[in-house]
Structure formats: structure tokens, C-alpha cells
Amino acid sequence: MKPQYWFRWLSQQGAPRFVLRTQARRGDPFAVLMGGPGGIDDPYPLIEELRGRDRLLRTSLSWAVFDHELSRAILRDSRFGVRTPESFDVPKPLRMLAQRSPLPPNPVEPPSMLVIDPPQHTAMRKPVASAFTPRAVAKLRERVETVTEELLDALPSDGSADLVSAFAAQVPIAIISEMLGFPDEDRDLFLGWGDRMTPLLDVGISWRTHRRALESMEVMNEYLDAHIARLRRNPGDDIMSALVSAGELDDYALKATASLLMGAGFETTVNLIGNGVVQLLANPDQLDRLRAEPELWPNAVEEVLRIDSPVQTTARTALEDLELDGERLRRGHTVVLSLAGANRDPKVFADPDRFDVTRANAKEHLSFSNGIHVCLGASLARMEGVYALRALFERFPDLALEGTPRRRRLFTLHGYEHMPVRLGRAAHAKQPSSV
Ligand code: HEM
């Protein structure tokens, strides 16, 4: 591990960590929400408290918004760009030391499309976008169904299981691995890397967590070098092969894209499926409604995304001095956007804490963000969510929690790492699906 990595941690994570922890100890709800000591299971009471304070809230670290209309407006406003960790106000010498230790290509640093602005953003997103159009995703439908059924077949009828590791994580990892041309037997590797690297989306993580993430990044880099070399020799029918043959992206950009698609492809959808199971088990009347009217499943998935957003937050940085909602923001100021907060804004969603699979405007949630960075995999995630949840509850109609599911200790990504369930008797092996 390069010693300069420590300076990188200090400037990007250590400094905000100190501020957040100090503020959290003083009882600042924003600091507690952002991770405080040890993370929190239920962010929603804090979100409501903060929403009540101001539409555009000045916090100890940045600005913050919990309002649907304002969040959406900022996401669509070209005066804002995407946050890079450098945007935090840290002393220049520290930042320069950190910059002397460039990282291997990864999802959270340029040239990953997630963290770059136009025109580079357009150049990175365009070559990949055609693989994720609703039409392209519709072609994957059968594959999603088959993978889901195989995973359900492998669950022990009338037994117990950890639903996250045995099912919720496996559906999306299987699909994105195939789309990127990775061998099936490497899936556990990706799950391990994902687990260690997702904390990088948070602010104020510990040096130990940061170091573990960077170690995984280095291993993943070597893996991707070998993968790209293999596809050059022997291209397949997958997105990575197409990107490699097109020759538009250099190897560094190819690896950044592959690592983003891999991470975004399963680290979020696992939470959609897990959060959905918990919501449905907690609301048996809604599950009964879905059993009677299965055509409601797509809307039920929108409602799961709304009420318990798998990605809780994103951020934007002012690219110029500007005025917003009566406040003056300086160039470089960061605004944290609570997607989870926007999704429970009572001005848009009536009785927002109620889980209602028939909610007419559930789809207005911001869980997939908005504007130019709107989630590229939204159609795929929706399809996986619908098939996985519907097939699971059809196969195991008596599914029940067997103990308390455990949340992941993360702030940005919101889902479960462990969900002990009693499956009950399997109803049938396969039912052709119509949604
Ligand atoms: C429930 C599942 C998912 C959720 C909640 C989700 C959420 C998001 C959000 C909130 C963003 C934008 C962040 C921002 O504006 O700063 C995003 C971007 C992105 N997502 Fe997803 N995502 C999901 C699944 C997927 C899947 C399955 C894929 C692909 C296989 C994917 C690929 C991407 C990519 C490539 C971006 C970057 C787009 C850009 O910056 O232009 N996502 N996602």
C-alpha cells in the first residue's frame, strides 16, 4: 500500500470525518445522518427533522436539500456539476499530496461517468448507453427470469436461508456479470470487492475501511487488465467486448467503466430486492393486493424505490457563484441532495410514510436521480426488481422473517447485509410471468 494513500484519505475522508464526528457528538442531526458514529438503521426521523428546518439548509459540511422540487431542479441545472471528493474544502498542501498518488481506475473518480461533467460525461456515457435502452433490456427479460428461477430452485423448500446472500445479491450479480462477459465462477470475487469498495461513496470513512477499499481496487485493476486482454483476443457477445472492439475508450477509461457498471449493476439492486421483501412482509395487506392483482407489481417496485431508496443521497457542486432559493452559493460549494428525503416529501406524495402499491405517482421518486446522470441501468433494475420479488413471493407464499434483518453500515447505499428468513413450502417450480 503506497504511503501517499494515507494523505489521500486524510484530505478526502479524514478531514470531513473529524468535522462530522465532532458535530455528531454535539447532536447535529445532519452529521448523525451522514454516518455519525457507527451509522444508523432508520434515517427517516432525522430526515423529517432536517426537512422542517429549511428548504436549502446550511450544514457544518455543505448545503443540503430534502425537498423534491428543489432537488430535481438542482439535478437538472447546468450551473451545477458532480461532486468529486476534491470539492471539499481541505487545505491545498494536503490535496496536492493526495493527488501525487493516483488510484487505479474506479467507479468514484474520473473518468468514471458518474463523477464527470459534460462534455467528457457525454463521451463516456454514449458508448455504453445503447446497451441499456428499454428495448435492449427487454431482450434480457428471459435471462432474468431463468436466473431467478434457478436461484429459487436452489433454496431449501421448507428451510431457512439468508435471503440477501442466497437470492437478492445473486440475481443482479449474475445478470451484470453476463452483460460484461465475466466468467460465472468469479461472481464471489465481485461480491467481495463490492462489499469493500461501496463505503467509498460515503464521506468520513475510517482509514482502515479506506485502505481495504483501495487494496480491492488494486486487485480489481489487475483482474480487469487480464479480462480486457482476453476479450481483445477472443471477443464475446457482451458490452465489454463491444467497447473494446469499438476502440473509443483507452484501457484506463474501459476499466473505470467496467468497474462502475459492475458496482452499480448489483450494489444497488440487491438493496431494492431486500428493501422490497421487508416492506412487503411488513405490509401483508399490500402483498395480498399483489396476489389478487399481479399487474400491480411494476408499480409496487416503484413504491419500494420511493419509500426506501437504495441510494439515499447524491451531491452536486456549484460550477459558478450563483443564487439559489434566496441564498448565495459560491463556486465549489457542495449541495447534498437527499433522494430519500425527496421521495417522502409530503408536498408531492400524500401520506408519504405509508407503503401503498397502488400509489398513482410512485414513479415520481428520485431514486434513480434525474438530469444528465439519471441512472443508466434504471430499466434493468426495474425489471430485475419486478421478476425477483414477484417470483420469490409466488414460489414461497409463506415466506417470513426469522429474526431481525441487519442493515449494512453505509450511508449512501441503503439496504440489508443479512436477512434470515423461513421460506415455507415451495408452491410450484415455475410460473410463466406476464409482467
Ligand atoms: C435499484 C437499483 C438502482 C438504483 C437505485 C440506482 C441509482 C442510481 C442513481 C441515484 C444514479 C445517479 C447518481 C447521481 O445523479 O449522482 C445512478 C447512476 C448510474 N447507474 Fe444506477 N441505480 C440502480 C441500478 C443500476 C444498474 C442495474 C446499473 C447498470 C447495470 C446502473 C448503472 C448506473 C450508471 C452507469 C450510472 C451513472 C450514470 C451517469 O453518471 O451518467 N444502475 N444510479
Short mmCIF file of C-alpha atoms in Angstrom, two decimals, residues 81-84 106-117 120-122 124-125 200-201 256-257 259-261 263-264 268 311 313-316 368-369 372-376 412-413:
data_model
loop_
_atom_site.label_atom_id
_atom_site.label_comp_id
_atom_site.label_asym_id
_atom_site.label_seq_id
_atom_site.Cartn_x
_atom_site.Cartn_y
_atom_site.Cartn_z
CA GLY A 81 -21.72 19.67 -11.71
CA VAL A 82 -20.93 16.42 -9.99
CA ARG A 83 -19.04 16.40 -6.76
CA THR A 84 -15.56 15.00 -6.67
CA ASN A 106 -12.50 3.03 -10.26
CA PRO A 107 -16.21 3.99 -10.18
CA VAL A 108 -15.88 7.06 -7.94
CA GLU A 109 -13.16 9.05 -9.68
CA PRO A 110 -12.78 10.46 -13.19
CA PRO A 111 -13.09 9.27 -15.90
CA SER A 112 -16.00 7.26 -14.41
CA MET A 113 -19.09 8.89 -15.95
CA LEU A 114 -20.67 9.19 -12.50
CA VAL A 115 -18.22 11.89 -11.45
CA ILE A 116 -17.51 13.91 -14.61
CA ASP A 117 -19.33 16.79 -16.27
CA GLN A 120 -16.41 14.39 -21.07
CA HIS A 121 -19.53 12.92 -19.45
CA THR A 122 -21.29 12.67 -22.80
CA MET A 124 -18.11 8.35 -21.60
CA ARG A 125 -21.86 7.70 -21.34
CA LEU A 200 -16.05 4.92 -0.85
CA LEU A 201 -19.39 6.51 -1.76
CA ALA A 256 -13.33 2.75 -14.99
CA THR A 257 -16.48 1.97 -16.97
CA SER A 259 -15.90 -1.18 -12.53
CA LEU A 260 -18.76 1.35 -12.44
CA LEU A 261 -21.15 -0.94 -14.31
CA GLY A 263 -20.69 -1.95 -8.88
CA ALA A 264 -23.78 -0.01 -9.97
CA THR A 268 -28.00 -1.06 -5.70
CA VAL A 311 -29.31 5.14 -2.98
CA THR A 313 -28.20 10.60 -1.43
CA THR A 314 -26.10 12.26 -4.09
CA ALA A 315 -24.39 15.64 -4.33
CA ARG A 316 -23.75 18.47 -6.76
CA PHE A 368 -32.69 6.91 -9.99
CA SER A 369 -31.70 10.59 -9.77
CA ILE A 372 -27.90 14.02 -17.28
CA HIS A 373 -26.67 11.50 -14.70
CA VAL A 374 -30.02 9.74 -14.41
CA CYS A 375 -29.38 6.07 -13.75
CA LEU A 376 -28.35 4.26 -16.90
CA THR A 412 -25.21 6.41 0.69
CA LEU A 413 -26.31 2.87 -0.14
#
